[in-house]
Coordinates of C-alpha atoms and ligand atoms in Angstrom, one line a residue:
M1 CA 18.3 -8.7 -6.5
K2 CA 19.5 -10.5 -3.4
L3 CA 21.2 -8.6 -0.6
S4 CA 24.1 -11.1 -0.7
Q5 CA 25.0 -9.9 -4.1
L6 CA 26.3 -6.8 -2.5
L7 CA 28.9 -8.9 -0.6
E8 CA 31.0 -9.2 -3.7
F9 CA 32.2 -5.6 -3.0
D10 CA 34.2 -4.0 -0.3
N11 CA 34.4 -0.2 0.5
I12 CA 30.7 0.4 0.2
I13 CA 28.7 3.6 0.6
V14 CA 25.0 3.3 1.6
Q15 CA 23.3 6.6 0.6
C16 CA 19.8 7.8 1.3
H17 CA 18.1 10.9 -0.1
N18 CA 18.9 14.4 1.0
N19 CA 16.8 15.6 3.9
P20 CA 16.4 12.0 5.1
D21 CA 13.1 10.9 6.7
A22 CA 12.7 8.0 9.1
D23 CA 12.2 5.5 6.4
A24 CA 15.4 6.5 4.7
L25 CA 17.3 6.3 7.9
A26 CA 15.8 2.9 8.9
S27 CA 16.5 1.4 5.5
G28 CA 20.1 2.7 5.3
Y29 CA 20.7 1.6 8.8
A30 CA 19.5 -2.0 8.1
V31 CA 21.6 -2.3 4.9
L32 CA 24.7 -0.9 6.8
R33 CA 24.3 -3.4 9.6
Y34 CA 23.9 -6.2 7.1
L35 CA 27.1 -5.2 5.3
K36 CA 29.1 -4.7 8.5
S37 CA 28.0 -8.1 9.9
F38 CA 30.0 -9.5 6.9
G39 CA 33.0 -7.4 7.8
K40 CA 32.6 -4.9 5.0
N41 CA 34.1 -1.5 5.1
A42 CA 30.8 0.4 4.8
K43 CA 29.5 3.8 5.7
F44 CA 25.9 5.3 5.7
V45 CA 25.6 8.8 4.3
Y46 CA 23.3 11.5 2.9
G47 CA 24.1 14.7 1.0
G48 CA 22.3 17.9 0.3
N49 CA 22.5 21.3 2.0
F50 CA 20.9 20.5 5.3
E51 CA 21.8 18.3 8.3
V52 CA 18.9 16.4 9.9
A53 CA 17.1 18.9 12.1
K54 CA 13.7 17.4 12.9
S55 CA 13.5 16.4 16.5
N56 CA 12.0 12.9 16.0
L57 CA 14.8 12.1 13.5
K58 CA 17.5 13.4 15.8
L59 CA 16.0 11.2 18.6
M60 CA 15.9 8.3 16.2
I61 CA 19.5 8.7 15.2
G62 CA 20.6 9.0 18.9
D63 CA 18.4 6.5 20.6
L64 CA 18.8 3.7 18.0
G65 CA 22.5 4.4 17.4
I66 CA 22.2 5.1 13.7
D67 CA 25.7 6.0 12.5
V68 CA 24.9 8.2 9.5
Y69 CA 27.1 11.0 8.1
H70 CA 26.1 14.2 6.4
V71 CA 28.6 14.4 3.5
R72 CA 29.0 17.3 1.0
T73 CA 31.9 16.3 -1.3
Q74 CA 33.4 13.3 -3.0
E75 CA 36.6 13.8 -1.0
E76 CA 34.7 13.6 2.3
L77 CA 33.1 10.4 1.1
A78 CA 36.5 8.9 0.1
S79 CA 38.1 9.8 3.4
L80 CA 35.1 8.4 5.3
L81 CA 36.0 5.0 3.9
G82 CA 39.7 5.6 4.4
L83 CA 40.3 5.5 0.6
S84 CA 43.4 7.2 -0.9
E85 CA 42.9 10.5 -2.7
G86 CA 40.9 10.2 -5.9
A87 CA 39.9 6.5 -5.3
L88 CA 36.2 5.7 -5.7
P89 CA 34.0 3.5 -3.5
E90 CA 33.6 0.0 -5.1
L91 CA 29.9 0.2 -4.6
L92 CA 27.3 2.9 -3.8
V93 CA 23.8 1.6 -2.7
T94 CA 21.0 4.1 -2.6
V95 CA 18.1 3.4 -0.3
D96 CA 14.6 5.0 -0.3
G97 CA 15.5 6.7 -3.6
Q98 CA 17.2 6.1 -6.9
Y99 CA 20.7 7.1 -8.0
S100 CA 20.6 10.0 -10.4
E101 CA 17.4 11.3 -8.9
G102 CA 17.2 15.0 -8.1
N103 CA 16.9 14.6 -4.3
I104 CA 20.0 12.3 -4.0
Q105 CA 23.3 14.2 -4.2
H106 CA 25.4 12.8 -6.9
F107 CA 28.5 10.9 -5.8
E108 CA 30.8 8.7 -8.0
A109 CA 31.3 5.0 -7.4
K110 CA 32.5 2.1 -9.5
E111 CA 29.2 0.3 -9.2
V112 CA 25.7 1.4 -8.2
A113 CA 22.9 -0.5 -6.6
I114 CA 19.4 0.7 -5.7
I115 CA 16.9 -0.4 -3.1
D116 CA 13.7 1.6 -3.2
H117 CA 9.9 1.7 -3.0
H118 CA 9.1 4.7 -5.2
Q119 CA 8.1 4.6 -8.8
V120 CA 10.9 3.7 -11.2
E121 CA 12.6 6.9 -12.4
G122 CA 14.5 5.9 -15.5
P123 CA 16.9 3.0 -16.3
L124 CA 17.9 0.9 -13.4
P125 CA 21.3 -0.7 -12.8
V126 CA 21.6 -4.5 -12.8
L127 CA 21.8 -4.4 -9.0
S128 CA 18.4 -3.0 -8.1
E129 CA 15.3 -3.9 -6.1
V130 CA 12.5 -1.4 -6.6
R131 CA 9.1 -2.4 -5.2
S132 CA 6.7 0.4 -5.9
Y133 CA 3.9 -1.4 -4.2
Q134 CA 5.5 -1.4 -0.8
A135 CA 4.6 1.3 1.7
S136 CA 8.1 1.8 2.9
C137 CA 11.7 1.0 1.8
A138 CA 12.1 -0.4 5.3
T139 CA 9.7 -3.2 4.3
V140 CA 11.7 -3.9 1.1
V141 CA 15.0 -4.2 3.2
W142 CA 13.2 -6.3 5.9
D143 CA 11.9 -8.7 3.3
M144 CA 15.3 -9.0 1.6
L145 CA 16.9 -9.7 5.0
R146 CA 14.3 -12.4 5.5
A147 CA 15.1 -13.9 2.1
E148 CA 18.7 -14.3 3.4
G149 CA 17.4 -16.2 6.3
L150 CA 18.2 -13.4 8.8
D151 CA 15.9 -12.4 11.7
V152 CA 16.1 -8.7 12.7
N153 CA 14.2 -9.5 15.9
H154 CA 17.5 -10.3 17.5
D155 CA 18.2 -6.6 17.5
I156 CA 15.5 -4.5 19.1
K157 CA 17.0 -1.2 17.9
L158 CA 17.1 -2.3 14.3
A159 CA 13.6 -3.8 14.5
T160 CA 12.3 -0.5 16.1
A161 CA 14.0 1.6 13.4
L162 CA 12.3 -0.5 10.6
Y163 CA 8.9 -0.3 12.4
Y164 CA 9.2 3.5 12.7
G165 CA 10.2 3.8 9.1
L166 CA 7.0 2.1 8.0
L167 CA 4.9 3.9 10.6
T168 CA 6.0 7.3 9.3
D169 CA 5.8 6.4 5.6
S170 CA 2.2 5.1 6.0
N171 CA 0.7 7.7 8.2
N172 CA 0.7 5.6 11.4
F173 CA -0.1 2.5 9.3
S174 CA -3.4 3.9 8.1
E175 CA -2.3 3.8 4.4
L176 CA -1.0 0.2 4.4
H177 CA -2.5 -2.2 1.9
H178 CA 0.1 -4.7 0.9
P179 CA 0.3 -7.9 3.1
V180 CA 4.1 -7.8 3.3
D181 CA 3.9 -4.4 5.0
M182 CA 1.4 -5.7 7.4
D183 CA 3.5 -8.8 8.0
M184 CA 6.5 -6.6 9.0
R185 CA 4.3 -4.4 11.2
D186 CA 3.0 -7.5 13.0
E187 CA 6.2 -9.5 13.3
L188 CA 8.8 -6.9 14.4
K189 CA 9.6 -7.0 18.1
I190 CA 10.1 -3.4 19.0
S191 CA 10.5 -1.0 21.9
S192 CA 7.1 0.6 22.3
S193 CA 8.4 3.2 24.7
I194 CA 10.9 4.4 22.1
I195 CA 8.2 4.6 19.5
T196 CA 6.0 6.6 21.8
K197 CA 8.8 9.0 22.4
F198 CA 9.4 9.5 18.7
K199 CA 5.8 10.0 17.9
N200 CA 5.5 12.8 20.4
S201 CA 8.1 14.9 18.7
N202 CA 6.6 14.4 15.3
I203 CA 5.8 18.0 14.3
S204 CA 8.2 20.9 14.4
Q205 CA 7.2 24.4 15.3
E206 CA 7.6 25.3 11.6
E207 CA 5.3 22.5 10.5
L208 CA 2.7 23.6 13.1
R209 CA 2.8 27.0 11.4
I210 CA 2.5 25.3 7.9
A211 CA -0.5 23.4 9.1
G212 CA -2.2 26.5 10.4
I213 CA -1.7 28.5 7.2
A214 CA -2.9 25.5 5.1
L215 CA -6.2 25.3 7.1
L216 CA -6.8 29.0 6.6
G217 CA -6.9 28.3 2.8
S218 CA -9.3 25.4 3.0
E219 CA -11.7 25.2 0.1
Y220 CA -15.1 23.7 0.9
Y221 CA -17.5 22.2 -1.7
R222 CA -21.0 22.4 -0.3
D223 CA -22.7 20.2 -2.9
N224 CA -20.8 17.1 -2.0
H225 CA -19.5 18.0 1.4
Y226 CA -15.8 17.7 0.8
A227 CA -12.8 20.0 1.4
I228 CA -9.5 20.5 -0.5
V229 CA -6.5 21.9 1.2
K230 CA -3.0 22.7 -0.1
T231 CA -0.1 22.9 2.3
D232 CA 3.4 24.1 1.8
P233 CA 6.0 21.3 1.4
C234 CA 6.1 19.4 4.7
D235 CA 6.5 16.0 6.1
P236 CA 3.7 13.7 4.8
N237 CA 2.7 13.0 8.4
V238 CA 1.6 16.6 8.7
L239 CA -0.8 16.1 5.8
G240 CA -2.4 13.2 7.7
I241 CA -2.8 15.3 10.8
I242 CA -4.4 18.1 8.8
S243 CA -6.8 15.7 7.1
D244 CA -7.7 14.0 10.3
M245 CA -8.6 17.4 11.8
L246 CA -10.6 18.4 8.7
L247 CA -12.8 15.3 8.9
E248 CA -13.9 16.3 12.3
V249 CA -15.3 19.5 11.0
E250 CA -19.1 19.6 10.7
D251 CA -20.4 19.0 7.2
V252 CA -17.0 17.8 6.0
E253 CA -17.5 14.2 4.9
C254 CA -14.4 13.7 2.8
C255 CA -11.2 15.7 2.3
L256 CA -8.1 15.8 0.2
V257 CA -4.9 17.5 1.5
Y258 CA -1.8 17.8 -0.7
S259 CA 1.6 19.3 -0.8
I260 CA 3.7 19.9 -3.9
H261 CA 7.4 18.8 -3.9
E262 CA 10.1 19.0 -6.5
S263 CA 9.5 15.6 -8.0
G264 CA 5.9 15.0 -7.2
I265 CA 2.8 15.6 -5.0
K266 CA 1.9 13.9 -1.7
I267 CA -1.8 13.5 -0.9
S268 CA -3.8 12.5 2.1
V269 CA -7.4 11.5 1.8
R270 CA -10.1 10.9 4.4
S271 CA -13.8 9.9 4.3
C272 CA -16.3 9.3 7.1
V273 CA -19.3 8.3 4.8
K274 CA -19.9 4.7 3.6
E275 CA -20.6 6.0 0.0
V276 CA -16.9 6.9 -0.3
K277 CA -14.0 4.5 0.6
A278 CA -11.0 6.7 1.2
D279 CA -8.6 4.2 -0.5
E280 CA -10.8 4.0 -3.6
L281 CA -11.0 7.8 -3.7
A282 CA -7.2 8.0 -3.3
Q283 CA -6.7 5.5 -6.2
F284 CA -9.1 7.5 -8.3
I285 CA -7.3 10.8 -7.8
C286 CA -3.9 9.2 -8.5
E287 CA -5.1 7.1 -11.5
G288 CA -2.6 7.4 -14.4
V289 CA -0.4 9.8 -12.6
G290 CA 0.8 8.0 -9.5
N291 CA -0.3 5.5 -6.8
G292 CA -2.9 5.7 -4.0
G293 CA -4.2 3.4 -1.4
G294 CA -5.0 2.7 2.2
H295 CA -8.1 2.0 4.1
L296 CA -11.8 2.8 4.3
I297 CA -11.4 6.0 6.3
K298 CA -7.8 6.9 5.8
A299 CA -5.7 6.8 2.7
G300 CA -2.9 8.5 0.9
G301 CA -0.9 8.6 -2.3
S302 CA 1.7 10.1 -4.4
I303 CA 1.7 11.6 -7.8
Q304 CA 4.7 11.8 -10.1
R305 CA 5.6 15.1 -11.7
K306 CA 6.7 13.4 -14.8
L307 CA 3.4 11.6 -15.3
L308 CA 1.5 14.9 -14.9
E309 CA 3.7 16.6 -17.4
I310 CA 3.2 13.8 -19.9
Q311 CA -0.5 14.7 -19.6
E312 CA 0.5 18.3 -20.6
L313 CA -0.2 19.7 -17.2
D314 CA 2.0 22.6 -16.1
Y315 CA 3.7 21.9 -12.8
N316 CA 2.6 25.0 -11.1
P317 CA 0.3 25.5 -8.1
P318 CA -2.8 26.9 -9.9
C319 CA -2.7 24.1 -12.5
I320 CA -2.3 21.5 -9.9
Q321 CA -5.1 22.9 -7.8
Q322 CA -7.3 22.8 -10.9
F323 CA -6.3 19.2 -11.5
F324 CA -7.4 18.2 -8.0
R325 CA -10.6 20.2 -8.3
S326 CA -11.6 18.4 -11.5
R327 CA -10.6 14.9 -10.2
M328 CA -12.8 15.4 -7.1
Q329 CA -15.6 16.7 -9.2
D330 CA -15.4 13.8 -11.6
Y331 CA -15.4 11.4 -8.7
F332 CA -18.5 12.8 -7.0
Y333 CA -20.6 13.6 -10.0
N334 CA -20.1 10.7 -12.3
N335 CA -21.3 7.7 -10.4
D336 CA -24.4 5.7 -9.6
I337 CA -25.1 4.3 -6.2
I338 CA -27.3 1.2 -5.8
Y339 CA -28.6 0.1 -2.4
A340 CA -29.7 -3.5 -3.2
G341 CA -32.1 -3.6 -0.3
D342 CA -34.5 -1.3 -2.0
Y343 CA -33.7 -1.5 -5.7
N344 CA -35.4 -3.2 -8.6
V345 CA -33.0 -4.3 -11.3
D346 CA -34.3 -4.0 -14.8
I347 CA -33.0 -7.1 -16.7
T348 CA -34.0 -5.8 -20.1
G349 CA -30.8 -5.2 -21.9
M350 CA -29.0 -7.9 -19.9
K351 CA -27.7 -11.1 -21.4
R352 CA -27.9 -14.6 -19.9
Y353 CA -24.6 -16.1 -18.7
V354 CA -23.6 -19.4 -17.2
R355 CA -20.7 -19.9 -14.7
K356 CA -17.8 -22.0 -16.0
S357 CA -16.4 -24.8 -14.1
L358 CA -13.0 -23.5 -12.8
K359 CA -10.3 -24.8 -10.5
A360 CA -10.2 -23.4 -7.0
G361 CA -8.9 -24.5 -3.6
Y362 CA -10.4 -25.1 -0.2
V363 CA -9.3 -25.7 3.3
V364 CA -11.4 -27.4 6.0
A365 CA -11.0 -24.7 8.8
T366 CA -11.0 -27.3 11.6
D367 CA -8.0 -29.0 10.0
V368 CA -6.0 -25.9 10.9
L369 CA -7.7 -24.4 14.0
P370 CA -10.1 -25.6 16.7
V371 CA -13.7 -24.6 16.7
G372 CA -14.3 -21.2 18.2
T373 CA -10.9 -19.7 17.2
K374 CA -10.9 -16.2 15.7
A375 CA -8.3 -15.5 13.2
V376 CA -7.3 -13.4 10.2
I377 CA -6.3 -14.7 6.8
R378 CA -3.8 -12.4 5.2
T379 CA -4.1 -12.4 1.4
I380 CA -2.9 -10.2 -1.4
Q381 CA -6.3 -8.6 -1.5
G382 CA -6.3 -7.8 2.2
D383 CA -7.0 -9.3 5.5
V384 CA -10.1 -11.6 5.9
K385 CA -11.5 -12.2 9.3
I386 CA -12.8 -15.7 10.2
H387 CA -14.5 -17.3 13.2
V388 CA -14.0 -21.0 12.9
Q389 CA -17.2 -23.1 13.2
E390 CA -17.8 -26.8 12.9
D391 CA -18.6 -26.5 9.2
T392 CA -16.3 -23.6 8.0
I393 CA -14.7 -24.0 4.7
I394 CA -12.0 -21.6 3.5
V395 CA -12.2 -21.2 -0.3
I396 CA -9.2 -20.0 -2.3
G397 CA -10.5 -18.4 -5.5
I398 CA -8.9 -18.3 -9.0
R399 CA -7.0 -15.1 -8.2
G400 CA -5.8 -16.1 -4.7
E401 CA -8.7 -14.4 -3.0
V402 CA -10.0 -16.1 0.1
S403 CA -13.4 -16.3 1.7
A404 CA -14.9 -18.4 4.5
I405 CA -18.3 -20.1 3.8
S406 CA -20.4 -22.9 5.3
R407 CA -20.1 -26.5 4.2
S408 CA -23.6 -26.4 2.7
L409 CA -22.8 -23.4 0.6
F410 CA -19.6 -25.0 -0.4
D411 CA -21.4 -28.2 -1.5
K412 CA -23.8 -26.0 -3.5
Y413 CA -21.2 -24.2 -5.5
F414 CA -18.1 -26.4 -5.6
K415 CA -17.1 -30.0 -6.3
V416 CA -14.1 -31.7 -4.6
D417 CA -11.4 -32.5 -7.1
S418 CA -8.7 -35.1 -6.7
S419 CA -5.8 -33.3 -8.4
E420 CA -3.1 -31.6 -6.3
Y421 CA -3.8 -28.0 -5.4
V422 CA -1.6 -25.4 -7.0
Y423 CA -1.9 -21.8 -5.7
P424 CA -2.3 -19.3 -8.5
G425 CA -0.5 -16.2 -7.0
D426 CA 2.8 -14.9 -5.5
Y427 CA 1.8 -13.9 -2.0
I428 CA 0.8 -17.1 -0.2
P429 CA -2.1 -16.6 2.3
T430 CA -1.3 -17.2 5.9
I431 CA -3.6 -17.6 8.9
R432 CA -2.9 -15.5 12.0
R433 CA -4.6 -16.5 15.3
D434 CA -6.0 -13.5 17.2
I435 CA -5.2 -15.0 20.6
D436 CA -1.4 -15.2 20.2
G437 CA -0.6 -13.8 16.7
R438 CA 0.8 -17.2 15.7
T439 CA 1.0 -17.6 11.9
I440 CA 0.1 -20.8 10.1
E441 CA 0.8 -21.6 6.5
I442 CA -2.4 -22.3 4.7
L443 CA -1.2 -24.2 1.7
P444 CA -0.2 -27.5 3.4
F445 CA -3.9 -27.9 4.3
A446 CA -5.3 -26.9 0.9
H447 CA -7.1 -29.3 -1.5
S448 CA -8.4 -28.9 -5.0
C449 CA -12.0 -28.2 -6.0
V450 CA -13.9 -26.9 -9.0
T451 CA -16.7 -24.5 -9.2
S452 CA -19.7 -26.6 -10.1
G453 CA -20.9 -24.3 -13.0
N454 CA -24.6 -24.4 -14.0
S455 CA -25.5 -21.3 -12.0
M456 CA -27.1 -18.8 -14.3
M457 CA -27.1 -15.0 -14.2
F458 CA -28.2 -12.0 -16.1
A459 CA -25.5 -9.4 -16.7
K460 CA -24.5 -6.3 -18.7
E461 CA -21.5 -4.1 -19.1
L462 CA -21.4 -0.9 -17.0
N463 CA -21.2 2.5 -18.7
N464 CA -20.8 4.5 -15.5
R465 CA -18.9 4.1 -12.3
T466 CA -21.3 2.2 -10.0
K467 CA -21.3 1.4 -6.3
V468 CA -23.4 -1.4 -5.1
F469 CA -24.3 -2.0 -1.5
T470 CA -25.4 -5.7 -1.6
K471 CA -28.1 -7.0 0.7
H472 CA -25.5 -9.0 2.6
D473 CA -23.3 -6.1 3.3
P474 CA -25.1 -2.8 3.4
E475 CA -22.1 -1.1 5.0
H476 CA -19.5 -1.5 2.2
Y477 CA -20.0 -1.1 -1.5
L478 CA -18.6 -3.1 -4.4
L479 CA -17.2 -0.8 -7.1
G480 CA -17.7 -1.3 -10.8
K481 CA -15.9 0.8 -13.4
P482 CA -17.0 1.4 -16.9
G483 CA -16.4 -1.9 -18.8
D484 CA -16.9 -4.0 -15.7
Y485 CA -20.1 -6.1 -15.4
I486 CA -23.2 -5.8 -13.2
G487 CA -25.4 -8.9 -12.8
V488 CA -28.2 -10.6 -10.9
L489 CA -28.7 -14.2 -10.2
E490 CA -31.4 -15.9 -12.2
G491 CA -34.2 -16.7 -9.8
D492 CA -33.2 -14.0 -7.3
T493 CA -32.7 -10.6 -8.8
S494 CA -32.1 -9.1 -5.4
E495 CA -28.7 -10.7 -5.5
I496 CA -26.8 -7.9 -7.3
L497 CA -23.1 -8.5 -8.1
I498 CA -20.3 -6.6 -9.6
F499 CA -17.4 -8.2 -11.5
E500 CA -14.2 -6.8 -12.9
R501 CA -14.2 -7.2 -16.6
E502 CA -11.2 -9.5 -16.7
L503 CA -12.6 -11.7 -14.0
F504 CA -16.1 -11.8 -15.5
E505 CA -14.7 -13.0 -18.8
K506 CA -12.8 -15.8 -17.0
I507 CA -15.7 -17.2 -15.0
F508 CA -18.7 -16.7 -17.2
D509 CA -19.9 -17.9 -20.7
M510 CA -22.7 -16.3 -22.5
V511 CA -25.6 -18.6 -23.1
Ligands
LIG1 MN1 10.2 5.9 2.0

């Protein structure tokens, strides 16, 4: 959906979920401002029993001038728009939640539209934009505004609101993984003094008490040095604060903190050991029942009640506790860890494979940036740091992944191709200079190449989850799941590699 499709209507209600959080307020505010700038009769509302009470949110509403109304009845809604008795709004747009969901009070309207970043909860209307992969609804709205050619940076209050929405929905940005979320974080021009003020009224006295009680009930698992903590329902930020604190405790290497809500469970995950990446653990915990992600040390996720119930799990605290205990146990007990530095691979049982010749892309780094420049290439698979040298070549792989290698390695594994380069993915990589944050499109500089093939390897399918620390990167592991492949280069069996099954089948042929 495009935002401009909403302009067909007049008398519009923008509604966020009951008990709004900062992301809901920011998203609704941005949509409201958009509609008003086109002269629409629009109002921003939320329902439910409670008026916003948290101090950071009251500050946000006041300091950023967010005109949001707490509405309890259909009559109130109609009179807010100045409609005659019994008349319905032409359009109701829900933000940060979906119409007919439990936590959005039901109001009638002639048409409904949805802008959200949660999991899809049932049939969607024609007018809907739900991007479950985005960390905040603010990001979805920001990107939609951008698609209309609008720049929110003309309005520092709006930019600050969107930034704070993302900040609070991603635990201070620690759970970001999608490049568009990072783009918004980096591109918004905000008031940092206002953000500092909000951040320091983040926890209510009640939440402080919830955190204290939760910590008293901490379960510690000695064998694998992790802790599990359940908290009463609270703002997801409080989960992050508790898990940050737990990680500082001696002998706690990883932790999982969660709170159970009406429609799902929020989790926060931390790890301070290289054998566990927090984002990967969060993904593992949420697999099949929700979504998890983040960074090496900090990550988070959400689990949907519906998906748990499909797996015949009763939605009550003891069952949920058991669910988390067994997921954590599975994670820690069922995996192999290989440190390539001191490991001898047994190639019996492995088959011989040859690399296919495949299309890829490359950019001569000095075509884009001067020698000595440090920069980050933002890709769908994360940010890649580069330091431009005389001979740096940026290679764009078959799935849009990017790496920087030397000219001599490039010549060894690739052949220049004369056809025009076509990028294979949706999110186009950009280069961002460290020095001034300037962004440069990469594609205008890209040329075609093909992998030269004829490199041989021995490989076999994995039966167990396997983490490999390669000899080039002893700090970060590559993860292989059952069904993926582990292999070694013919001629140098200390080069251990892991390939996702799908990728492996694309790039190798059995000999
Ligand atoms: Mn949200």
